[in-house]
Structure formats: structure tokens, C-alpha cells
CSV table of C-alpha atoms in Angstrom, one decimal:
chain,number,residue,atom,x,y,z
A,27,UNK,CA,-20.0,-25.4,3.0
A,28,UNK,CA,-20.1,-22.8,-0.1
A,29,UNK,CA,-16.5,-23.2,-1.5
A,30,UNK,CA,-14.4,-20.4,-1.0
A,31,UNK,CA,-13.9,-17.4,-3.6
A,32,UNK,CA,-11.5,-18.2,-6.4
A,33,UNK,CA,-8.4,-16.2,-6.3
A,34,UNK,CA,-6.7,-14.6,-9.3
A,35,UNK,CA,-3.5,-17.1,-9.8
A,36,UNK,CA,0.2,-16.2,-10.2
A,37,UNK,CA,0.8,-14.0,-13.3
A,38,UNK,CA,-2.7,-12.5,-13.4
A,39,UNK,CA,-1.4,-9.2,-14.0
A,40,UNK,CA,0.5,-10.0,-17.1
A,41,UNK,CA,-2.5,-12.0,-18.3
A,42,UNK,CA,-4.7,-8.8,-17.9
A,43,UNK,CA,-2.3,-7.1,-20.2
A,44,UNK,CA,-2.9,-9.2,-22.7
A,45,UNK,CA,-6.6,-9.1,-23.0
A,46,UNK,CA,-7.1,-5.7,-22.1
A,47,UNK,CA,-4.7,-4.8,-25.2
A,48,UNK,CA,-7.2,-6.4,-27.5
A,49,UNK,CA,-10.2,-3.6,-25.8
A,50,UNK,CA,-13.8,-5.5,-26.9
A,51,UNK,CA,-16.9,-3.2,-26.9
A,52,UNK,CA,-18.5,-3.1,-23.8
A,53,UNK,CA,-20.5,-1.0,-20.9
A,54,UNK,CA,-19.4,-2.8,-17.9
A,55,UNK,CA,-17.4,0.2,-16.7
A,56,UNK,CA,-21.1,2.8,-17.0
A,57,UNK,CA,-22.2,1.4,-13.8
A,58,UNK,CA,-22.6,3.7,-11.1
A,59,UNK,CA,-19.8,4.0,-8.6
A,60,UNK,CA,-20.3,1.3,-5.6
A,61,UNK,CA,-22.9,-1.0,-7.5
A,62,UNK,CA,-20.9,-4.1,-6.4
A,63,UNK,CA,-17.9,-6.0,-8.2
A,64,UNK,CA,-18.4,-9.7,-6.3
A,65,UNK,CA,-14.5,-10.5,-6.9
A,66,UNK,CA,-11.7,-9.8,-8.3
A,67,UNK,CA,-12.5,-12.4,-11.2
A,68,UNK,CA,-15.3,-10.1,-11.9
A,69,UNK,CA,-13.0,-7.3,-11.6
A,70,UNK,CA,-10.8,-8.8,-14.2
A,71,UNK,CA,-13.8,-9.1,-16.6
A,72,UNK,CA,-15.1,-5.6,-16.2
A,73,UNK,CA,-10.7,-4.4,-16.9
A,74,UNK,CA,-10.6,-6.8,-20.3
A,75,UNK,CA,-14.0,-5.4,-21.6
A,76,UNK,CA,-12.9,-1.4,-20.9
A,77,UNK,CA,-12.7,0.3,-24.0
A,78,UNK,CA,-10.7,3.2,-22.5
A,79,UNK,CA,-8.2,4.4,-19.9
A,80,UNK,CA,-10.9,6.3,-17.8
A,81,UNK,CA,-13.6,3.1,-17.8
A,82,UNK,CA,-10.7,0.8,-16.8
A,83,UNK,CA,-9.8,3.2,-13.6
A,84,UNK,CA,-13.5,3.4,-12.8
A,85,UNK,CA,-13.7,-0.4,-12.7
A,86,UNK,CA,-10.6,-0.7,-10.5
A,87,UNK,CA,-12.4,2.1,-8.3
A,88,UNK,CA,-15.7,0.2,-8.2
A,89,UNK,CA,-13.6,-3.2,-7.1
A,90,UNK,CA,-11.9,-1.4,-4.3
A,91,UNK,CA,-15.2,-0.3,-2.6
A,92,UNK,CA,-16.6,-3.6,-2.8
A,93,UNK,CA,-13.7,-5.5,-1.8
A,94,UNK,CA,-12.5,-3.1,0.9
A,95,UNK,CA,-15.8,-2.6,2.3
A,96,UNK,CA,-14.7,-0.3,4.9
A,97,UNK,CA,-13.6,2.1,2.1
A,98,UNK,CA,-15.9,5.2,1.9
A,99,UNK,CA,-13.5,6.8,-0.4
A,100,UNK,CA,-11.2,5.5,-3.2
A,101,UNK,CA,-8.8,7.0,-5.4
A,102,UNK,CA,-6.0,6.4,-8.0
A,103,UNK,CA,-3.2,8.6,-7.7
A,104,UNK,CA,-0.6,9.4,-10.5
A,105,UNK,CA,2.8,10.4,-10.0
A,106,UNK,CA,3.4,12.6,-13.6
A,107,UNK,CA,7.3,12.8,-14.9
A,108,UNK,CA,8.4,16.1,-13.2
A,109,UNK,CA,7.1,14.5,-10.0
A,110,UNK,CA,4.3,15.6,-9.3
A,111,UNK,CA,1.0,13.7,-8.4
A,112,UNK,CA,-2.4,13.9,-10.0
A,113,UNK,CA,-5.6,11.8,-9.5
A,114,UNK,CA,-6.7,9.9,-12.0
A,115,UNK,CA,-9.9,8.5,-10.7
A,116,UNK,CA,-12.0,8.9,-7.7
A,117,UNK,CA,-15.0,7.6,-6.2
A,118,UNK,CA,-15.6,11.1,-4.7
A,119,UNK,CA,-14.7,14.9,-5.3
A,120,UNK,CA,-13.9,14.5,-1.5
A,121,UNK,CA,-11.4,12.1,-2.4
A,122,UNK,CA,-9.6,14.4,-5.4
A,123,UNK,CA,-9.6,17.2,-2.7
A,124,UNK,CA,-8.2,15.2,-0.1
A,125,UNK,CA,-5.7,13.4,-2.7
A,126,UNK,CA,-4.8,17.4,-3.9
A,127,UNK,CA,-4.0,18.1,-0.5
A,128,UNK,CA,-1.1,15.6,-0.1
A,129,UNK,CA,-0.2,17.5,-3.4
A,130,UNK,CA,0.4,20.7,-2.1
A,131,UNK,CA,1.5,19.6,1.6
A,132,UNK,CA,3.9,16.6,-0.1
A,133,UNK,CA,2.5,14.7,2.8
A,134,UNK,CA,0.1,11.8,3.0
A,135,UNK,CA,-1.0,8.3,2.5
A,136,UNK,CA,-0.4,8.5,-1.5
A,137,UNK,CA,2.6,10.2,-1.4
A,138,UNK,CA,4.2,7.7,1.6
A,139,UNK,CA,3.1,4.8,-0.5
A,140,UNK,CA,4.9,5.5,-3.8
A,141,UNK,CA,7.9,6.5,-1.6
A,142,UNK,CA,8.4,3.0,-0.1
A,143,UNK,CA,10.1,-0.1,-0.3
A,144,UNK,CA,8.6,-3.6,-0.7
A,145,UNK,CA,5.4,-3.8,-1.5
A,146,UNK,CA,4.4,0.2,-0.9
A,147,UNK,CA,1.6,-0.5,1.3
A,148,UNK,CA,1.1,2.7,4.2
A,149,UNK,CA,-1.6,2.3,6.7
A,150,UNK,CA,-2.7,4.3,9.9
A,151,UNK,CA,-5.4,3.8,12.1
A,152,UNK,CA,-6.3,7.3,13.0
A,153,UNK,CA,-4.8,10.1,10.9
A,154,UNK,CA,-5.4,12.8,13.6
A,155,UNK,CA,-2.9,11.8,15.8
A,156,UNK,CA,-0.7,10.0,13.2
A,157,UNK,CA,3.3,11.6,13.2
A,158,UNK,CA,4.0,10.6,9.9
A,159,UNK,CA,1.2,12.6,8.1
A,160,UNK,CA,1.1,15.2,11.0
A,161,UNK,CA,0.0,18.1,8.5
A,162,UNK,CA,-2.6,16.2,6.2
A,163,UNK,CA,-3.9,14.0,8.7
A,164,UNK,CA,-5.5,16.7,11.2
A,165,UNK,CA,-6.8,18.3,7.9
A,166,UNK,CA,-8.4,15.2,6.7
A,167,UNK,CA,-9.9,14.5,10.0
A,168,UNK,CA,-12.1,17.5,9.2
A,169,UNK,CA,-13.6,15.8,6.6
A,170,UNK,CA,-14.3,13.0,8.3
A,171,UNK,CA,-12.0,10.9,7.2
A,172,UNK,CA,-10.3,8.7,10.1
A,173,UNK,CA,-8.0,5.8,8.7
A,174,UNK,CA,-6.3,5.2,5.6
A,175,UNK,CA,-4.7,2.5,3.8
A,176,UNK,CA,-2.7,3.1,0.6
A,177,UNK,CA,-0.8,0.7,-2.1
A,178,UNK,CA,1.7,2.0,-4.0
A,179,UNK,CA,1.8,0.6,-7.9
A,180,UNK,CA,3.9,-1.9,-9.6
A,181,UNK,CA,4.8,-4.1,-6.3
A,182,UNK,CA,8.6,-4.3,-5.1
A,183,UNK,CA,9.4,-1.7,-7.8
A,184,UNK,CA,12.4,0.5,-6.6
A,185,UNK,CA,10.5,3.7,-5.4
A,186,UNK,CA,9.5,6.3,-5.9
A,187,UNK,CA,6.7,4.5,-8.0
A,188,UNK,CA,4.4,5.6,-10.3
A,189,UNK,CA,1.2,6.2,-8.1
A,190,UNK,CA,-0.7,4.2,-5.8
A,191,UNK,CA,-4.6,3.4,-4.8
A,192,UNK,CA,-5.8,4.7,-2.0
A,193,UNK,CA,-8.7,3.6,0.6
A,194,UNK,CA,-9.7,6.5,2.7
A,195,UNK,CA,-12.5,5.4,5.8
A,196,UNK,CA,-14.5,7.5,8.3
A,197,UNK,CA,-13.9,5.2,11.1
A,198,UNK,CA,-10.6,5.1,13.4
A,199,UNK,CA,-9.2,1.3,12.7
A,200,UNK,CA,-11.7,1.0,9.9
A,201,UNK,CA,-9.4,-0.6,7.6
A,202,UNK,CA,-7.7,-2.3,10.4
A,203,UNK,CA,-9.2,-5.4,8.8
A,204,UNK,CA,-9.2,-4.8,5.3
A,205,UNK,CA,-7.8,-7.5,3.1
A,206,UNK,CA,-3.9,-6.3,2.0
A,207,UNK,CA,-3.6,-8.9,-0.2
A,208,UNK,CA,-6.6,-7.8,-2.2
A,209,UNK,CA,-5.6,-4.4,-2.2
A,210,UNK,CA,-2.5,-4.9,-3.4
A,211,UNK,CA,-3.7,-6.8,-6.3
A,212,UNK,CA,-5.8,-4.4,-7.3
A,213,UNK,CA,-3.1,-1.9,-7.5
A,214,UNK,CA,-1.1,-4.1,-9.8
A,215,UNK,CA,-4.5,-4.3,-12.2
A,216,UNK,CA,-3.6,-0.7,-12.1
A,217,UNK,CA,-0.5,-1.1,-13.0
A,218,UNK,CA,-1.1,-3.0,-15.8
A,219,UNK,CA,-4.2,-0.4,-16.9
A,220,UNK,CA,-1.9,1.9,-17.2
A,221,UNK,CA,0.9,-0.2,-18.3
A,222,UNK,CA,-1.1,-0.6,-21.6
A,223,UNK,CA,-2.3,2.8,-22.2
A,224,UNK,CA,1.3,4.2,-22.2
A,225,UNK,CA,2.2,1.5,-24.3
A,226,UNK,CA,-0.6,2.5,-26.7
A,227,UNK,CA,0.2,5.8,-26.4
A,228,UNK,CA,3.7,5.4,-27.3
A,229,UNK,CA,2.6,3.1,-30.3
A,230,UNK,CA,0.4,6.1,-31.4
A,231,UNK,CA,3.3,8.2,-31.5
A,232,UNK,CA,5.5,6.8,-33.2
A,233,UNK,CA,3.0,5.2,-36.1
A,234,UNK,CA,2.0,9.8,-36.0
A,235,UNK,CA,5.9,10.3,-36.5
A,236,UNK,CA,6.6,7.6,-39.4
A,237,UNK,CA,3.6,9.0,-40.9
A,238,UNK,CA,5.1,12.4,-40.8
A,239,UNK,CA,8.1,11.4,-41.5
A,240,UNK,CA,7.2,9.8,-44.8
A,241,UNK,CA,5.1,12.8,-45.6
A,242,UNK,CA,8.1,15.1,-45.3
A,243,UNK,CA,10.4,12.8,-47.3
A,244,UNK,CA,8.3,13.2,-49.9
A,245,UNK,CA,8.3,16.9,-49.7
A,246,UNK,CA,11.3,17.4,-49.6
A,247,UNK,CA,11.9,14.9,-52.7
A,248,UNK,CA,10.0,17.1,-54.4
A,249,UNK,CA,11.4,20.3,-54.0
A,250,UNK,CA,14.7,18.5,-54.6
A,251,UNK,CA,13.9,17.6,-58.0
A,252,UNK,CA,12.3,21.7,-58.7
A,253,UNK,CA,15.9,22.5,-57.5
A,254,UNK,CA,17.8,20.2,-59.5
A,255,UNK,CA,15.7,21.9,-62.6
A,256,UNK,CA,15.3,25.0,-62.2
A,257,UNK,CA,19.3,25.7,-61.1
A,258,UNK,CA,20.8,22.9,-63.1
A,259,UNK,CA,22.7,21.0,-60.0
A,260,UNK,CA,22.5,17.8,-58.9
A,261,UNK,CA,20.4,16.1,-55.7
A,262,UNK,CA,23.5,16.6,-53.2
A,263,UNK,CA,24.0,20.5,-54.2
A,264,UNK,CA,19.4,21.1,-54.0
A,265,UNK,CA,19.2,19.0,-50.5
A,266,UNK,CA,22.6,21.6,-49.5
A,267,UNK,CA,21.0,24.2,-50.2
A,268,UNK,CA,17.6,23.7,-48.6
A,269,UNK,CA,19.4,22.7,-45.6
A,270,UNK,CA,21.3,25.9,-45.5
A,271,UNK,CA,18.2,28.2,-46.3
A,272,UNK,CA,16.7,26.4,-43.4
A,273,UNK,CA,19.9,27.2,-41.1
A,274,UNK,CA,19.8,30.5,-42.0
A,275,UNK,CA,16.1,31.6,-41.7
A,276,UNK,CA,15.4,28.9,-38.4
A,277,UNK,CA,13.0,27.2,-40.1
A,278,UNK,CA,12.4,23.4,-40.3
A,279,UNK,CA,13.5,22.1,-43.5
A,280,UNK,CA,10.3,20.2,-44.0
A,281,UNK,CA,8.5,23.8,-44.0
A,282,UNK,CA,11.3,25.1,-46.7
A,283,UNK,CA,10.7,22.4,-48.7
A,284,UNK,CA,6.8,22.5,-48.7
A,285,UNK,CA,6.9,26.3,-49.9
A,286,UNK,CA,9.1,25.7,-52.9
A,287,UNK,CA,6.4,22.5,-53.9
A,288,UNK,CA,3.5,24.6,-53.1
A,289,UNK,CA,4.9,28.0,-55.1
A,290,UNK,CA,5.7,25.8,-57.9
A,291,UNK,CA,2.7,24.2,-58.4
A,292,UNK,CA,1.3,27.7,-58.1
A,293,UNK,CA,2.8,28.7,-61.2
């Protein structure tokens, strides 16, 4: 008897952090969407060798048609920080329509998931007739789409939650016997996907902000010393009075100082 496939062990998700911080150059995430992801090992593999944001998602939307096979449509929803929702990757336009749906309604499997307890999971066997999305699920049905089964990110996290990942199938009960526990790891790879990239974007920010501020140190150094010159006062008195020329015409010191450098070195 074949030995049965290996499981990601406890802690996966922070281990994934780690090597997808250190992005190698790869192609794994080119492949077109459904070719198949055998496991979630694989999975892992194709996260750590992502070189961006948007080839990480695709791999975690590739996974989650393989290993819900009942899936016919995927997608990774993003709740933004006035709290609204956007997708960030889909198998499907069908899916981003269907995903900007519960948008506008503020109904649906996506939004239900991010709003619970627990482990955020929201299922339902046939949308049409389902109370709890009784606006989007009718519409939905007229795309075909039957069941649903959505994971909301960052497990046990005190919603509402960031996002989730959502399995859409055009079959009533055809996620009835998808594998929770595989979806719900896949949303914490999401998790940490995203984890990262805000973490790098934050980094980027503030390395852009030192940067500036150094920049505009020296500036204003500068015009200090013209100042301290050209009127005969000292440091204090100059960086007074470019502070109160920049009070009184509303404009950032930095630029104050940067025209009296720039006019001097004019001359």
C-alpha cells in the first residue's frame, strides 16, 4: 500500500514566512491556471520560489483547484483598511464578478467568512435556496454556480479578518466532501503571502522615508549655514526663521530650504 501523502507539520505557516522572505528566482508560478499542484508540499515549494505577491496568489490559486477538486472556481479575497473587499486573485473573471457581487450586496460566502469566529470557514450546499446569502446566492445560481465553501484568513483571528479564499462549484453538495482541513491551510499560506508583502512593503517605506529624511537634513543644513552668512545670526536664529517663513507661506520647510540652496548656488 502506497504510503499516504505527507502533511505540512505544525508551524508550517511560520516556516513559509521565512523562506518566502528570502524570494529565489523562479517560474513555478507561469504555469497555467489548473495544471496540477500534487500537495500541499509542492504548494509550499512553488510559495518559497515566488518572486512576487501576484505569482505567490496564483500558486495558492492553482493548489486550491487541485486539492479541492470539486472547485471550478477559486478566488482570494482582500478586505482593504476602510473595509471594503477586493479580489486579489482568481482563477476566473467569473470568479472576480461573482466575488464583486458580495461587494456591492455586502452578502456572501467571502464576506460571511471574514465575519466569523473560529476558524472562519462558511459553507452551503446550494446557494439558491440558502437564507443566509438570500440576495447573492439566487444571483450566483445564474451563473451556474451551486455550492460554495469559503475560509476566512489568519485562523482563530478575532474577526472581521483580513480576507479569505473562496471555492465556488457548479454542483449542489459539490464541496460537501472537500477536505476543510486542506482548505484551511491553504488560507493560512495566504496569510503568510501576504503577511510578508506588507511586511516588505512597510520595510520599503520606511528605508524611502530615512532616505528622505537624510536628504532633507542636509538641505536644510545647508540653507542654515547661507543664513548664518549672509544675515550674521547664529544656527538657532537661521533654523527660526526658516521655520517661520514656512508657517507663514504653508510650505514644507524642506521645500524653503531647498530654494534658498538652489538660488544660492545660482548666483
Amino acid at each position: 500500500m502506497p504510503a499516504p501523502p505527507r502533511q505540512p507539520p505544525a508551524g508550517a505557516a511560520t516556516r513559509l514566512r521565512r523562506r518566502y522572505g528570502g524570494c529565489v528566482t523562479g517560474t513555478a508560478a507561469e504555469r497555467p491556471f489548473g495544471e496540477h499542484v500534487p500537495s500541499l508540499e509542492a504548494a509550499s515549494a512553488g510559495l518559497a520560489h515566488a518572486d512576487t505577491t501576484a505569482e505567490a496568489l496564483r500558486v495558492i490559486i492553482d493548489a486550491g483547484r487541485t486539492l479541492v477538486p470539486n472547485a471550478d472556481l477559486v478566488s482570494v479575497t482582500i478586505r482593504t483598511d476602510d473595509g471594503t473587499f477586493d479580489t486579489a486573485a482568481a482563477s476566473e473573471p467569473l470568479a472576480v464578478r461573482l466575488d464583486e457581487l458580495q461587494y456591492r450586496l455586502q452578502e456572501g460566502p467571502c464576506v460571511l467568512a471574514s465575519r466569523r469566529g473560529g476558524l472562519g470557514v462558511f459553507t452551503s450546499a446550494d446557494v439558491e435556496t440558502d437564507p443566509l446569502i438570500s440576495s447573492w446566492g439566487p444571483a450566483a445560481a445564474e451563473h451556474r454556480v451551486r455550492s460554495v465553501l469559503s475560509v476566512g484568513l489568519y485562523a482563530h483571528q478575532d474577526p472581521p479578518r483580513v480576507g479569505a479564499v473562496n471555492f465556488m462549484s457548479f454542483a449542489r453538495g459539490g464541496l460537501d466532501t472537500a477536505d476543510r482541513d486542506v482548505a484551511v491551510v491553504l488560507a493560512a499560506h495566504t496569510a503568510a503571502v501576504l503577511e510578508v508583502r506588507a511586511e516588505a512593503d512597510a520595510a520599503a517605506g520606511l528605508d524611502a522615508n530615512l532616505r528622505d529624511a537624510l536628504r532633507n537634513r542636509d538641505i536644510i543644513g545647508q540653507a542654515k549655514g547661507i543664513l548664518v552668512e549672509r544675515e550674521g545670526i547664529d544656527e538657532d536664529m537661521a533654523f527660526a526663521l526658516l521655520r517661520s517663513v514656512s508657517q507663514r507661506m504653508n510650505v514644507k520647510l524642506s521645500e524653503i530650504a531647498r530654494t534658498i540652496t538652489t538660488r544660492r548656488s545660482d548666483l
